Amino acid sequence: MDFLKNRLLTIILVLCLVLTIFIGITANNRSNEGAIQGVINSAIAPIQKQVYNAGQRIYNIFSFLSSISTLRKENIELKSQIQDLKLKLIDYEKIKSENTELNRLLQYKNDNNFKYISANVIGKVGDNWFNVVILDVGSNDGVKKGCYVRAADGLVGKVVEVNSTTSKVMTILDENSKIPVTINETGDDGLLIGSNNDSLCKVQFLPSETKADKGNIVITSNITTNPDVLVPSGIIVGTIERIEYEKINLSKTAFIKPAVDFSKIKKVQVLVK
């Protein structure tokens, strides 16, 4: 009986405790809800943070990949534009160079009763590409064998072969080219020929007592053995680099740096009667 009384008392006490808690909860419902919510928020906040960070990283990855694709397309377009600009620049520089060369050629005065036939260099032949050049003018234009040819900077050579529409010019770099010249500062005459050095010519048979020196200018002479060809005088050939004494023929030889850059000539003039 005592056991039952004690058990009943215990149940009553528990029920009172539960009722008291319930009343307290009911009375402080708002604050309890906040407390419970706070506990829940505290529990899930780290999870929310991880989920947000993961989502942000995934978004950043897709944005990065999308930007790479866009940048690749833009890069291809820019490369294409750069290539087009390079080609246009090459064409512009080519036209500019040719116009400059042509303008300088046109500045020559039509003296000594010469007629000037403008021509383009369309080819180079021979063991040394600069020994013979081909022009796009020929006998139909009035070109004859033996005619002198000059560029804006000076003498190129003379015509050695003529067809109806083209002609070949042996340049002053060829060893077989023999052109009478004069040292401008001293008046000494000599014979201009090519040398084994691709970049130099030489003037042979200068008097042993010549005063010619480095830096002197060499020009064409009007001496000729062909009465059918009028030789123009005063065309610049180049400048003396050095002078050597030839014991065999007791004369001096001057080595000449040509005034013309044969690797770049595009436009020339053929001098005819």
CSV table of C-alpha atoms in Angstrom, one decimal:
chain,number,residue,atom,x,y,z
A,1,MET,CA,0.0,0.0,0.0
A,2,ASP,CA,2.9,2.4,0.9
A,3,PHE,CA,4.4,1.6,-2.5
A,4,LEU,CA,1.2,2.6,-4.3
A,5,LYS,CA,1.0,5.8,-2.3
A,6,ASN,CA,4.6,6.7,-3.1
A,7,ARG,CA,4.0,5.9,-6.8
A,8,LEU,CA,0.9,8.0,-6.9
A,9,LEU,CA,2.7,10.8,-5.2
A,10,THR,CA,5.5,10.6,-7.7
A,11,ILE,CA,3.0,10.7,-10.6
A,12,ILE,CA,1.3,13.7,-9.1
A,13,LEU,CA,4.6,15.5,-8.6
A,14,VAL,CA,5.6,14.8,-12.2
A,15,LEU,CA,2.3,16.0,-13.5
A,16,CYS,CA,2.6,19.2,-11.5
A,17,LEU,CA,6.1,19.7,-12.8
A,18,VAL,CA,4.9,19.2,-16.4
A,19,LEU,CA,2.0,21.5,-15.8
A,20,THR,CA,4.3,24.1,-14.4
A,21,ILE,CA,6.6,23.9,-17.4
A,22,PHE,CA,3.7,24.0,-19.7
A,23,ILE,CA,2.4,27.1,-18.1
A,24,GLY,CA,5.8,28.7,-18.2
A,25,ILE,CA,6.2,27.8,-21.8
A,26,THR,CA,2.7,29.1,-22.6
A,27,ALA,CA,3.4,32.4,-20.7
A,28,ASN,CA,6.7,32.9,-22.5
A,29,ASN,CA,5.8,31.5,-25.8
A,30,ARG,CA,7.5,34.3,-27.8
A,31,SER,CA,10.7,34.1,-26.0
A,32,ASN,CA,10.8,30.4,-26.1
A,33,GLU,CA,10.1,30.4,-29.8
A,34,GLY,CA,13.0,32.7,-30.2
A,35,ALA,CA,15.2,30.5,-28.0
A,36,ILE,CA,14.3,27.4,-30.0
A,37,GLN,CA,14.8,29.2,-33.3
A,38,GLY,CA,18.1,30.4,-32.0
A,39,VAL,CA,19.1,26.9,-31.2
A,40,ILE,CA,18.0,25.7,-34.6
A,41,ASN,CA,19.7,28.6,-36.4
A,42,SER,CA,22.9,27.9,-34.5
A,43,ALA,CA,22.7,24.3,-35.5
A,44,ILE,CA,22.1,24.8,-39.2
A,45,ALA,CA,24.1,28.0,-39.7
A,46,PRO,CA,27.4,26.2,-40.4
A,47,ILE,CA,25.6,23.9,-42.9
A,48,GLN,CA,24.0,26.9,-44.6
A,49,LYS,CA,27.5,28.6,-44.8
A,50,GLN,CA,29.1,25.6,-46.4
A,51,VAL,CA,26.2,25.2,-48.9
A,52,TYR,CA,26.4,28.9,-49.8
A,53,ASN,CA,30.2,28.8,-50.2
A,54,ALA,CA,29.9,25.7,-52.4
A,55,GLY,CA,27.3,27.3,-54.5
A,56,GLN,CA,29.4,30.4,-54.9
A,57,ARG,CA,32.4,28.4,-55.9
A,58,ILE,CA,30.3,26.5,-58.5
A,59,TYR,CA,29.0,29.8,-59.9
A,60,ASN,CA,32.5,31.3,-60.0
A,61,ILE,CA,33.8,28.2,-61.9
A,62,PHE,CA,31.0,28.4,-64.5
A,63,SER,CA,31.6,32.2,-64.8
A,64,PHE,CA,35.3,31.6,-65.3
A,65,LEU,CA,34.8,28.9,-67.9
A,66,SER,CA,32.3,31.2,-69.7
A,67,SER,CA,34.8,34.1,-69.6
A,68,ILE,CA,37.6,31.8,-71.0
A,69,SER,CA,35.4,30.9,-74.0
A,70,THR,CA,34.6,34.6,-74.6
A,71,LEU,CA,38.3,35.5,-74.3
A,72,ARG,CA,39.3,32.8,-76.8
A,73,LYS,CA,36.8,34.1,-79.3
A,74,GLU,CA,38.0,37.7,-78.8
A,75,ASN,CA,41.6,36.5,-79.0
A,76,ILE,CA,41.0,34.8,-82.4
A,77,GLU,CA,39.2,37.9,-83.7
A,78,LEU,CA,42.1,40.2,-82.5
A,79,LYS,CA,44.7,37.9,-84.1
A,80,SER,CA,42.8,38.0,-87.4
A,81,GLN,CA,42.6,41.8,-87.1
A,82,ILE,CA,46.3,42.1,-86.3
A,83,GLN,CA,47.2,39.9,-89.3
A,84,ASP,CA,45.0,42.1,-91.6
A,85,LEU,CA,46.7,45.2,-90.2
A,86,LYS,CA,50.2,43.7,-90.8
A,87,LEU,CA,49.3,42.9,-94.4
A,88,LYS,CA,48.0,46.4,-94.9
A,89,LEU,CA,51.1,47.9,-93.3
A,90,ILE,CA,53.3,45.8,-95.6
A,91,ASP,CA,51.4,47.0,-98.7
A,92,TYR,CA,51.5,50.6,-97.4
A,93,GLU,CA,55.3,50.5,-96.8
A,94,LYS,CA,55.8,48.9,-100.2
A,95,ILE,CA,53.7,51.6,-102.0
A,96,LYS,CA,55.4,54.3,-99.9
A,97,SER,CA,58.9,53.0,-100.8
A,98,GLU,CA,58.0,52.8,-104.5
A,99,ASN,CA,56.5,56.2,-104.5
A,100,THR,CA,59.5,57.7,-102.8
A,101,GLU,CA,61.9,56.0,-105.3
A,102,LEU,CA,59.8,57.1,-108.2
A,103,ASN,CA,59.6,60.7,-107.0
A,104,ARG,CA,63.4,60.8,-106.6
A,105,LEU,CA,63.8,59.4,-110.2
A,106,LEU,CA,61.4,62.1,-111.6
A,107,GLN,CA,63.5,64.8,-110.0
A,108,TYR,CA,66.3,64.2,-112.6
A,109,LYS,CA,66.4,66.9,-115.3
A,110,ASN,CA,66.0,65.8,-118.8
A,111,ASP,CA,69.5,67.1,-119.9
A,112,ASN,CA,72.0,66.0,-122.5
A,113,ASN,CA,69.2,65.2,-124.9
A,114,PHE,CA,68.4,62.0,-123.1
A,115,LYS,CA,65.0,60.4,-123.0
A,116,TYR,CA,64.2,58.6,-119.7
A,117,ILE,CA,62.1,55.4,-119.9
A,118,SER,CA,60.7,54.4,-116.6
A,119,ALA,CA,60.9,50.7,-115.9
A,120,ASN,CA,60.3,48.2,-113.1
A,121,VAL,CA,62.7,45.5,-112.0
A,122,ILE,CA,60.8,42.2,-112.6
A,123,GLY,CA,63.6,39.6,-112.2
A,124,LYS,CA,67.1,38.8,-111.3
A,125,VAL,CA,69.3,36.1,-112.9
A,126,GLY,CA,72.8,34.7,-112.7
A,127,ASP,CA,75.0,33.1,-110.1
A,128,ASN,CA,74.8,36.3,-108.2
A,129,TRP,CA,71.2,37.6,-108.2
A,130,PHE,CA,72.4,41.2,-108.4
A,131,ASN,CA,74.7,40.7,-111.4
A,132,VAL,CA,71.8,40.8,-114.0
A,133,VAL,CA,68.4,42.3,-113.5
A,134,ILE,CA,65.4,42.1,-115.9
A,135,LEU,CA,63.2,45.1,-116.8
A,136,ASP,CA,59.7,45.3,-118.1
A,137,VAL,CA,60.6,47.5,-121.1
A,138,GLY,CA,62.2,46.5,-124.4
A,139,SER,CA,62.7,47.5,-128.0
A,140,ASN,CA,59.0,48.4,-128.3
A,141,ASP,CA,59.6,51.1,-125.8
A,142,GLY,CA,62.8,52.3,-127.5
A,143,VAL,CA,65.4,50.4,-125.4
A,144,LYS,CA,68.6,49.5,-127.1
A,145,LYS,CA,71.6,47.4,-126.2
A,146,GLY,CA,74.3,49.5,-124.4
A,147,CYS,CA,71.8,51.9,-122.8
A,148,TYR,CA,72.7,53.0,-119.3
A,149,VAL,CA,70.3,52.4,-116.5
A,150,ARG,CA,70.1,54.3,-113.2
A,151,ALA,CA,68.1,54.2,-110.0
A,152,ALA,CA,67.3,57.1,-107.7
A,153,ASP,CA,70.6,56.7,-105.9
A,154,GLY,CA,72.9,56.2,-108.9
A,155,LEU,CA,74.1,54.0,-111.7
A,156,VAL,CA,72.7,50.4,-112.0
A,157,GLY,CA,74.5,49.2,-115.1
A,158,LYS,CA,73.9,49.0,-118.8
A,159,VAL,CA,71.5,47.0,-121.1
A,160,VAL,CA,73.1,43.9,-122.6
A,161,GLU,CA,70.1,42.1,-124.1
A,162,VAL,CA,66.8,43.5,-125.5
A,163,ASN,CA,63.6,41.8,-126.5
A,164,SER,CA,60.4,43.4,-127.6
A,165,THR,CA,58.9,43.8,-124.2
A,166,THR,CA,61.8,43.1,-121.7
A,167,SER,CA,65.5,43.8,-121.4
A,168,LYS,CA,68.4,42.5,-119.4
A,169,VAL,CA,70.8,44.8,-117.5
A,170,MET,CA,74.3,43.8,-116.4
A,171,THR,CA,74.8,45.7,-113.1
A,172,ILE,CA,78.1,47.3,-112.1
A,173,LEU,CA,78.6,44.4,-109.7
A,174,ASP,CA,79.3,42.0,-112.6
A,175,GLU,CA,83.0,41.3,-113.4
A,176,ASN,CA,82.2,41.6,-117.1
A,177,SER,CA,80.8,45.1,-116.7
A,178,LYS,CA,83.2,47.6,-118.1
A,179,ILE,CA,82.1,51.2,-117.7
A,180,PRO,CA,84.3,54.3,-118.1
A,181,VAL,CA,84.3,56.4,-114.9
A,182,THR,CA,85.9,59.5,-113.4
A,183,ILE,CA,87.0,60.4,-109.9
A,184,ASN,CA,85.0,63.5,-109.3
A,185,GLU,CA,87.5,65.2,-106.9
A,186,THR,CA,90.6,64.6,-109.0
A,187,GLY,CA,89.3,64.1,-112.6
A,188,ASP,CA,91.3,60.8,-113.0
A,189,ASP,CA,89.7,58.4,-115.5
A,190,GLY,CA,89.4,54.7,-114.9
A,191,LEU,CA,87.5,51.6,-115.8
A,192,LEU,CA,84.7,50.3,-113.5
A,193,ILE,CA,84.2,46.6,-113.2
A,194,GLY,CA,82.6,44.3,-110.6
A,195,SER,CA,84.7,42.5,-108.0
A,196,ASN,CA,84.6,39.1,-106.2
A,197,ASN,CA,83.2,41.0,-103.3
A,198,ASP,CA,79.4,41.1,-103.8
A,199,SER,CA,79.1,44.5,-102.2
A,200,LEU,CA,82.0,46.4,-103.9
A,201,CYS,CA,83.1,47.4,-107.3
A,202,LYS,CA,86.5,48.6,-108.4
A,203,VAL,CA,88.0,51.2,-110.6
A,204,GLN,CA,91.1,50.0,-112.4
A,205,PHE,CA,93.9,51.8,-114.3
A,206,LEU,CA,94.0,54.9,-112.2
A,207,PRO,CA,97.3,56.8,-112.5
A,208,SER,CA,99.9,55.8,-110.0
A,209,GLU,CA,100.3,59.4,-108.9
A,210,THR,CA,96.5,59.9,-108.4
A,211,LYS,CA,95.4,61.9,-105.4
A,212,ALA,CA,92.2,60.0,-105.1
A,213,ASP,CA,91.4,59.0,-101.6
A,214,LYS,CA,88.8,57.3,-99.4
A,215,GLY,CA,85.4,59.1,-99.6
A,216,ASN,CA,85.9,60.5,-103.1
A,217,ILE,CA,82.9,60.2,-105.4
A,218,VAL,CA,83.0,58.2,-108.6
A,219,ILE,CA,80.8,59.3,-111.5
A,220,THR,CA,80.3,58.1,-115.1
A,221,SER,CA,82.4,59.4,-117.9
A,222,ASN,CA,81.3,60.2,-121.4
A,223,ILE,CA,84.1,58.2,-122.9
A,224,THR,CA,82.7,55.5,-125.3
A,225,THR,CA,83.8,53.1,-128.0
A,226,ASN,CA,80.3,52.6,-129.3
A,227,PRO,CA,79.2,55.6,-131.5
A,228,ASP,CA,75.6,54.4,-131.5
A,229,VAL,CA,75.2,54.7,-127.8
A,230,LEU,CA,75.3,58.2,-126.1
A,231,VAL,CA,77.0,57.8,-122.8
A,232,PRO,CA,75.7,60.1,-120.0
A,233,SER,CA,78.3,61.6,-117.8
A,234,GLY,CA,78.0,62.6,-114.1
A,235,ILE,CA,75.8,59.8,-112.9
A,236,ILE,CA,77.0,58.9,-109.4
A,237,VAL,CA,78.5,55.4,-109.2
A,238,GLY,CA,79.6,55.3,-105.5
A,239,THR,CA,82.3,56.3,-103.1
A,240,ILE,CA,85.9,55.1,-102.7
A,241,GLU,CA,86.4,52.7,-99.8
A,242,ARG,CA,90.1,52.1,-100.2
A,243,ILE,CA,92.9,52.3,-102.8
A,244,GLU,CA,95.5,49.7,-103.6
A,245,TYR,CA,98.7,49.9,-105.8
A,246,GLU,CA,99.0,47.4,-108.6
A,247,LYS,CA,102.6,46.4,-109.2
A,248,ILE,CA,101.9,44.5,-112.4
A,249,ASN,CA,100.5,47.5,-114.4
A,250,LEU,CA,102.0,50.2,-112.2
A,251,SER,CA,98.6,51.8,-111.6
A,252,LYS,CA,96.2,52.1,-108.7
A,253,THR,CA,92.9,50.4,-108.1
A,254,ALA,CA,90.1,52.0,-106.1
A,255,PHE,CA,87.5,49.8,-104.4
A,256,ILE,CA,84.0,51.4,-104.6
A,257,LYS,CA,80.9,51.1,-102.5
A,258,PRO,CA,78.0,51.5,-104.9
A,259,ALA,CA,75.5,54.2,-104.3
A,260,VAL,CA,72.7,51.9,-105.2
A,261,ASP,CA,71.4,49.2,-102.8
A,262,PHE,CA,70.9,46.4,-105.4
A,263,SER,CA,68.8,44.3,-103.0
A,264,LYS,CA,66.1,47.0,-102.9
A,265,ILE,CA,65.9,48.5,-106.3
A,266,LYS,CA,62.4,48.3,-107.8
A,267,LYS,CA,62.1,51.2,-110.2
A,268,VAL,CA,64.7,52.5,-112.6
A,269,GLN,CA,65.2,54.7,-115.7
A,270,VAL,CA,66.7,53.6,-119.0
A,271,LEU,CA,68.6,56.5,-120.7
A,272,VAL,CA,68.1,56.5,-124.5
A,273,LYS,CA,68.6,59.0,-127.3
